Amino acid sequence: MKKCILLFIILSLSIFPTKAQKYEITIRMEQPKDSILYLAQHFRDQFVFIDSSQLSNNAFTFKGRQKLQKGIYTLVDASKKKSISDFTIDGKTKFSLYFDKTLRPEGVSVKGCDANKQMFNYMAKNSLARLEMKEIEQRQKSKNATTKQAADRAADSLTNSMIAYQDSMMSKYNKFIFFKLQKEFDTEEVPDSVENKACYYRTHY
């Protein structure tokens, strides 16, 4: 029953909004691997395709007169099988995203949309924290008691710091749909390692 209620919430927010707008989304990549990309939404383990764009002047531009619904969207590669990155339509429907060669959140620059800027900032912070925690976990395995104790303290400090950061971001930007959904799907069913909990839940349940 819990899963059904949560799925209804995300579908209501992302597919059946009260307000819709036209769009112009520009995607630039440091090292584009495809000559065409697709704009889609997740639904369970499938993509619902909305638009496509050919690479032109070093950019992919999704532009249409039809109305896009407020919610979480994804860029899909030329194979139509792999998600490159998620982003949001949340108030602003004309903006640009730049991806460096890593295609990781910490390598994304946003222009024209604070909802996406804060979403990628949040995901980047969490991504870097996980990398730091992996290094700490290696030190925790040390047979040297002093090294292990220092690593344990570092792990506790990082955990507390990230909890405070996440709570702060969800409180400060609770008007944005990404943070509403992150909070909604912050359950035991969704692993902490997942950056976009809303999309994980939608593709797994």
Tab-separated table of N, CA, C and O in Angstrom, residues 34-92:
chain	number	residue	atom	x	y	z
A	34	ASP	N	27.153	11.153	-28.911
A	34	ASP	CA	26.080	10.874	-29.874
A	34	ASP	C	25.763	12.123	-30.688
A	34	ASP	O	26.032	13.246	-30.259
A	35	SER	N	25.158	11.905	-31.822
A	35	SER	CA	24.733	13.029	-32.658
A	35	SER	C	23.253	13.344	-32.444
A	35	SER	O	22.731	14.302	-33.003
A	36	ILE	N	22.600	12.520	-31.641
A	36	ILE	CA	21.195	12.760	-31.315
A	36	ILE	C	20.949	12.357	-29.865
A	36	ILE	O	21.517	11.379	-29.373
A	37	LEU	N	20.133	13.136	-29.167
A	37	LEU	CA	19.720	12.823	-27.809
A	37	LEU	C	18.200	12.911	-27.723
A	37	LEU	O	17.554	13.580	-28.539
A	38	TYR	N	17.666	12.247	-26.713
A	38	TYR	CA	16.210	12.224	-26.531
A	38	TYR	C	15.833	12.803	-25.168
A	38	TYR	O	16.549	12.627	-24.179
A	39	LEU	N	14.717	13.493	-25.160
A	39	LEU	CA	14.138	14.026	-23.929
A	39	LEU	C	13.022	13.076	-23.522
A	39	LEU	O	12.151	12.750	-24.335
A	40	ALA	N	13.056	12.616	-22.278
A	40	ALA	CA	12.076	11.617	-21.859
A	40	ALA	C	11.754	11.769	-20.379
A	40	ALA	O	12.375	12.554	-19.656
A	41	GLN	N	10.766	10.990	-19.933
A	41	GLN	CA	10.470	10.824	-18.522
A	41	GLN	C	10.543	9.344	-18.189
A	41	GLN	O	10.291	8.485	-19.038
A	42	HIS	N	10.907	9.058	-16.940
A	42	HIS	CA	10.897	7.673	-16.463
A	42	HIS	C	9.465	7.247	-16.164
A	42	HIS	O	8.666	8.028	-15.655
A	43	PHE	N	9.156	5.989	-16.469
A	43	PHE	CA	7.926	5.380	-15.954
A	43	PHE	C	8.244	3.919	-15.701
A	43	PHE	O	8.446	3.148	-16.626
A	44	ARG	N	8.314	3.548	-14.418
A	44	ARG	CA	8.799	2.227	-14.023
A	44	ARG	C	10.183	2.024	-14.631
A	44	ARG	O	11.075	2.828	-14.436
A	45	ASP	N	10.358	0.955	-15.391
A	45	ASP	CA	11.678	0.680	-15.977
A	45	ASP	C	11.742	1.068	-17.450
A	45	ASP	O	12.587	0.588	-18.200
A	46	GLN	N	10.855	1.961	-17.862
A	46	GLN	CA	10.805	2.367	-19.267
A	46	GLN	C	10.944	3.891	-19.378
A	46	GLN	O	10.824	4.621	-18.396
A	47	PHE	N	11.190	4.339	-20.611
A	47	PHE	CA	11.216	5.769	-20.907
A	47	PHE	C	9.969	6.143	-21.707
A	47	PHE	O	9.549	5.408	-22.597
A	48	VAL	N	9.408	7.291	-21.385
A	48	VAL	CA	8.343	7.878	-22.194
A	48	VAL	C	8.989	9.016	-22.964
A	48	VAL	O	9.348	10.048	-22.386
A	49	PHE	N	9.162	8.844	-24.274
A	49	PHE	CA	9.899	9.825	-25.075
A	49	PHE	C	9.007	11.003	-25.453
A	49	PHE	O	7.856	10.835	-25.838
A	50	ILE	N	9.601	12.186	-25.347
A	50	ILE	CA	8.862	13.426	-25.565
A	50	ILE	C	9.382	14.200	-26.769
A	50	ILE	O	8.621	14.758	-27.543
A	51	ASP	N	10.717	14.226	-26.928
A	51	ASP	CA	11.320	15.034	-27.984
A	51	ASP	C	12.700	14.471	-28.305
A	51	ASP	O	13.249	13.636	-27.575
A	52	SER	N	13.267	14.925	-29.421
A	52	SER	CA	14.628	14.542	-29.800
A	52	SER	C	15.338	15.767	-30.363
A	52	SER	O	14.697	16.732	-30.785
A	53	SER	N	16.678	15.716	-30.347
A	53	SER	CA	17.443	16.846	-30.870
A	53	SER	C	18.737	16.353	-31.492
A	53	SER	O	19.443	15.530	-30.904
A	54	GLN	N	19.036	16.876	-32.682
A	54	GLN	CA	20.285	16.570	-33.365
A	54	GLN	C	21.361	17.557	-32.902
A	54	GLN	O	21.083	18.715	-32.623
A	55	LEU	N	22.600	17.083	-32.835
A	55	LEU	CA	23.714	17.946	-32.478
A	55	LEU	C	23.916	18.999	-33.566
A	55	LEU	O	24.062	18.676	-34.745
A	56	SER	N	23.911	20.260	-33.166
A	56	SER	CA	24.070	21.353	-34.119
A	56	SER	C	24.788	22.506	-33.425
A	56	SER	O	24.370	22.931	-32.340
A	57	ASN	N	25.865	22.995	-34.020
A	57	ASN	CA	26.653	24.073	-33.421
A	57	ASN	C	27.080	23.723	-31.994
A	57	ASN	O	26.983	24.537	-31.065
A	58	ASN	N	27.507	22.466	-31.838
A	58	ASN	CA	28.004	21.967	-30.547
A	58	ASN	C	26.949	21.976	-29.446
A	58	ASN	O	27.291	22.075	-28.256
A	59	ALA	N	25.686	21.866	-29.823
A	59	ALA	CA	24.626	21.878	-28.817
A	59	ALA	C	23.427	21.051	-29.280
A	59	ALA	O	23.185	20.896	-30.484
A	60	PHE	N	22.706	20.524	-28.306
A	60	PHE	CA	21.417	19.880	-28.544
A	60	PHE	C	20.359	20.827	-27.996
A	60	PHE	O	20.436	21.234	-26.828
A	61	THR	N	19.387	21.192	-28.822
A	61	THR	CA	18.347	22.107	-28.366
A	61	THR	C	16.981	21.457	-28.506
A	61	THR	O	16.545	21.124	-29.614
A	62	PHE	N	16.333	21.248	-27.367
A	62	PHE	CA	14.963	20.737	-27.359
A	62	PHE	C	14.043	21.943	-27.278
A	62	PHE	O	14.104	22.726	-26.332
A	63	LYS	N	13.206	22.082	-28.291
A	63	LYS	CA	12.366	23.266	-28.377
A	63	LYS	C	11.025	22.880	-28.971
A	63	LYS	O	10.961	22.224	-30.002
A	64	GLY	N	9.960	23.285	-28.308
A	64	GLY	CA	8.641	22.926	-28.813
A	64	GLY	C	7.552	23.855	-28.333
A	64	GLY	O	7.690	24.531	-27.304
A	65	ARG	N	6.483	23.900	-29.091
A	65	ARG	CA	5.331	24.730	-28.723
A	65	ARG	C	4.375	23.970	-27.818
A	65	ARG	O	3.513	24.562	-27.179
A	66	GLN	N	4.521	22.621	-27.802
A	66	GLN	CA	3.674	21.856	-26.885
A	66	GLN	C	4.076	22.131	-25.441
A	66	GLN	O	5.160	22.610	-25.174
A	67	LYS	N	3.184	21.831	-24.549
A	67	LYS	CA	3.405	22.153	-23.145
A	67	LYS	C	4.055	20.976	-22.413
A	67	LYS	O	3.593	19.849	-22.509
A	68	LEU	N	5.138	21.271	-21.694
A	68	LEU	CA	5.793	20.261	-20.874
A	68	LEU	C	5.240	20.319	-19.462
A	68	LEU	O	5.031	21.406	-18.919
A	69	GLN	N	5.068	19.156	-18.869
A	69	GLN	CA	4.565	19.087	-17.519
A	69	GLN	C	5.689	19.303	-16.502
A	69	GLN	O	6.833	18.940	-16.731
A	70	LYS	N	5.356	19.876	-15.384
A	70	LYS	CA	6.301	20.056	-14.292
A	70	LYS	C	6.708	18.696	-13.737
A	70	LYS	O	5.859	17.846	-13.476
A	71	GLY	N	8.016	18.454	-13.584
A	71	GLY	CA	8.453	17.173	-13.051
A	71	GLY	C	9.906	16.867	-13.329
A	71	GLY	O	10.694	17.748	-13.682
A	72	ILE	N	10.271	15.600	-13.158
A	72	ILE	CA	11.624	15.118	-13.387
A	72	ILE	C	11.719	14.553	-14.797
A	72	ILE	O	10.899	13.725	-15.203
A	73	TYR	N	12.743	15.001	-15.539
A	73	TYR	CA	12.969	14.539	-16.911
A	73	TYR	C	14.363	13.924	-17.015
A	73	TYR	O	15.189	14.054	-16.105
A	74	THR	N	14.614	13.265	-18.136
A	74	THR	CA	15.920	12.639	-18.316
A	74	THR	C	16.397	12.787	-19.748
A	74	THR	O	15.582	12.820	-20.686
A	75	LEU	N	17.699	12.895	-19.907
A	75	LEU	CA	18.329	12.863	-21.223
A	75	LEU	C	18.678	11.409	-21.527
A	75	LEU	O	19.290	10.739	-20.699
A	76	VAL	N	18.310	10.951	-22.705
A	76	VAL	CA	18.561	9.564	-23.093
A	76	VAL	C	19.476	9.550	-24.308
A	76	VAL	O	19.342	10.381	-25.214
A	77	ASP	N	20.396	8.590	-24.331
A	77	ASP	CA	21.373	8.528	-25.432
A	77	ASP	C	20.744	8.038	-26.725
A	77	ASP	O	19.548	7.716	-26.785
A	78	ALA	N	21.549	7.974	-27.770
A	78	ALA	CA	21.050	7.633	-29.104
A	78	ALA	C	20.454	6.230	-29.185
A	78	ALA	O	19.606	5.962	-30.035
A	79	SER	N	20.878	5.344	-28.293
A	79	SER	CA	20.347	3.972	-28.295
A	79	SER	C	18.937	3.892	-27.731
A	79	SER	O	18.271	2.870	-27.850
A	80	LYS	N	18.484	4.960	-27.097
A	80	LYS	CA	17.187	5.022	-26.425
A	80	LYS	C	17.112	4.080	-25.224
A	80	LYS	O	16.016	3.747	-24.750
A	81	LYS	N	18.262	3.679	-24.720
A	81	LYS	CA	18.279	2.708	-23.625
A	81	LYS	C	18.956	3.235	-22.357
A	81	LYS	O	18.698	2.737	-21.273
A	82	LYS	N	19.829	4.219	-22.503
A	82	LYS	CA	20.636	4.674	-21.372
A	82	LYS	C	20.335	6.123	-21.016
A	82	LYS	O	20.379	7.008	-21.861
A	83	SER	N	20.047	6.345	-19.725
A	83	SER	CA	19.847	7.697	-19.227
A	83	SER	C	21.201	8.356	-18.991
A	83	SER	O	22.068	7.795	-18.314
A	84	ILE	N	21.384	9.543	-19.533
A	84	ILE	CA	22.632	10.292	-19.350
A	84	ILE	C	22.578	11.114	-18.080
A	84	ILE	O	23.521	11.135	-17.294
A	85	SER	N	21.464	11.789	-17.869
A	85	SER	CA	21.307	12.618	-16.675
A	85	SER	C	19.849	13.007	-16.499
A	85	SER	O	19.109	13.129	-17.482
A	86	ASP	N	19.450	13.198	-15.255
A	86	ASP	CA	18.122	13.715	-14.951
A	86	ASP	C	18.204	15.223	-14.729
A	86	ASP	O	19.249	15.761	-14.384
A	87	PHE	N	17.083	15.895	-14.934
A	87	PHE	CA	16.962	17.313	-14.604
A	87	PHE	C	15.492	17.602	-14.368
A	87	PHE	O	14.657	16.698	-14.478
A	88	THR	N	15.167	18.834	-14.010
A	88	THR	CA	13.779	19.133	-13.694
A	88	THR	C	13.185	20.206	-14.606
A	88	THR	O	13.894	21.057	-15.136
A	89	ILE	N	11.897	20.120	-14.773
A	89	ILE	CA	11.099	21.226	-15.301
A	89	ILE	C	10.312	21.725	-14.101
A	89	ILE	O	9.446	21.034	-13.578
A	90	ASP	N	10.692	22.910	-13.612
A	90	ASP	CA	10.117	23.388	-12.358
A	90	ASP	C	10.106	24.913	-12.375
A	90	ASP	O	10.986	25.576	-11.840
A	91	GLY	N	9.104	25.457	-13.016
A	91	GLY	CA	8.997	26.920	-13.127
A	91	GLY	C	9.617	27.426	-14.416
A	91	GLY	O	8.925	27.943	-15.288
A	92	LYS	N	10.935	27.288	-14.554
A	92	LYS	CA	11.629	27.736	-15.753
A	92	LYS	C	11.606	26.647	-16.824
A	92	LYS	O	11.896	25.493	-16.555
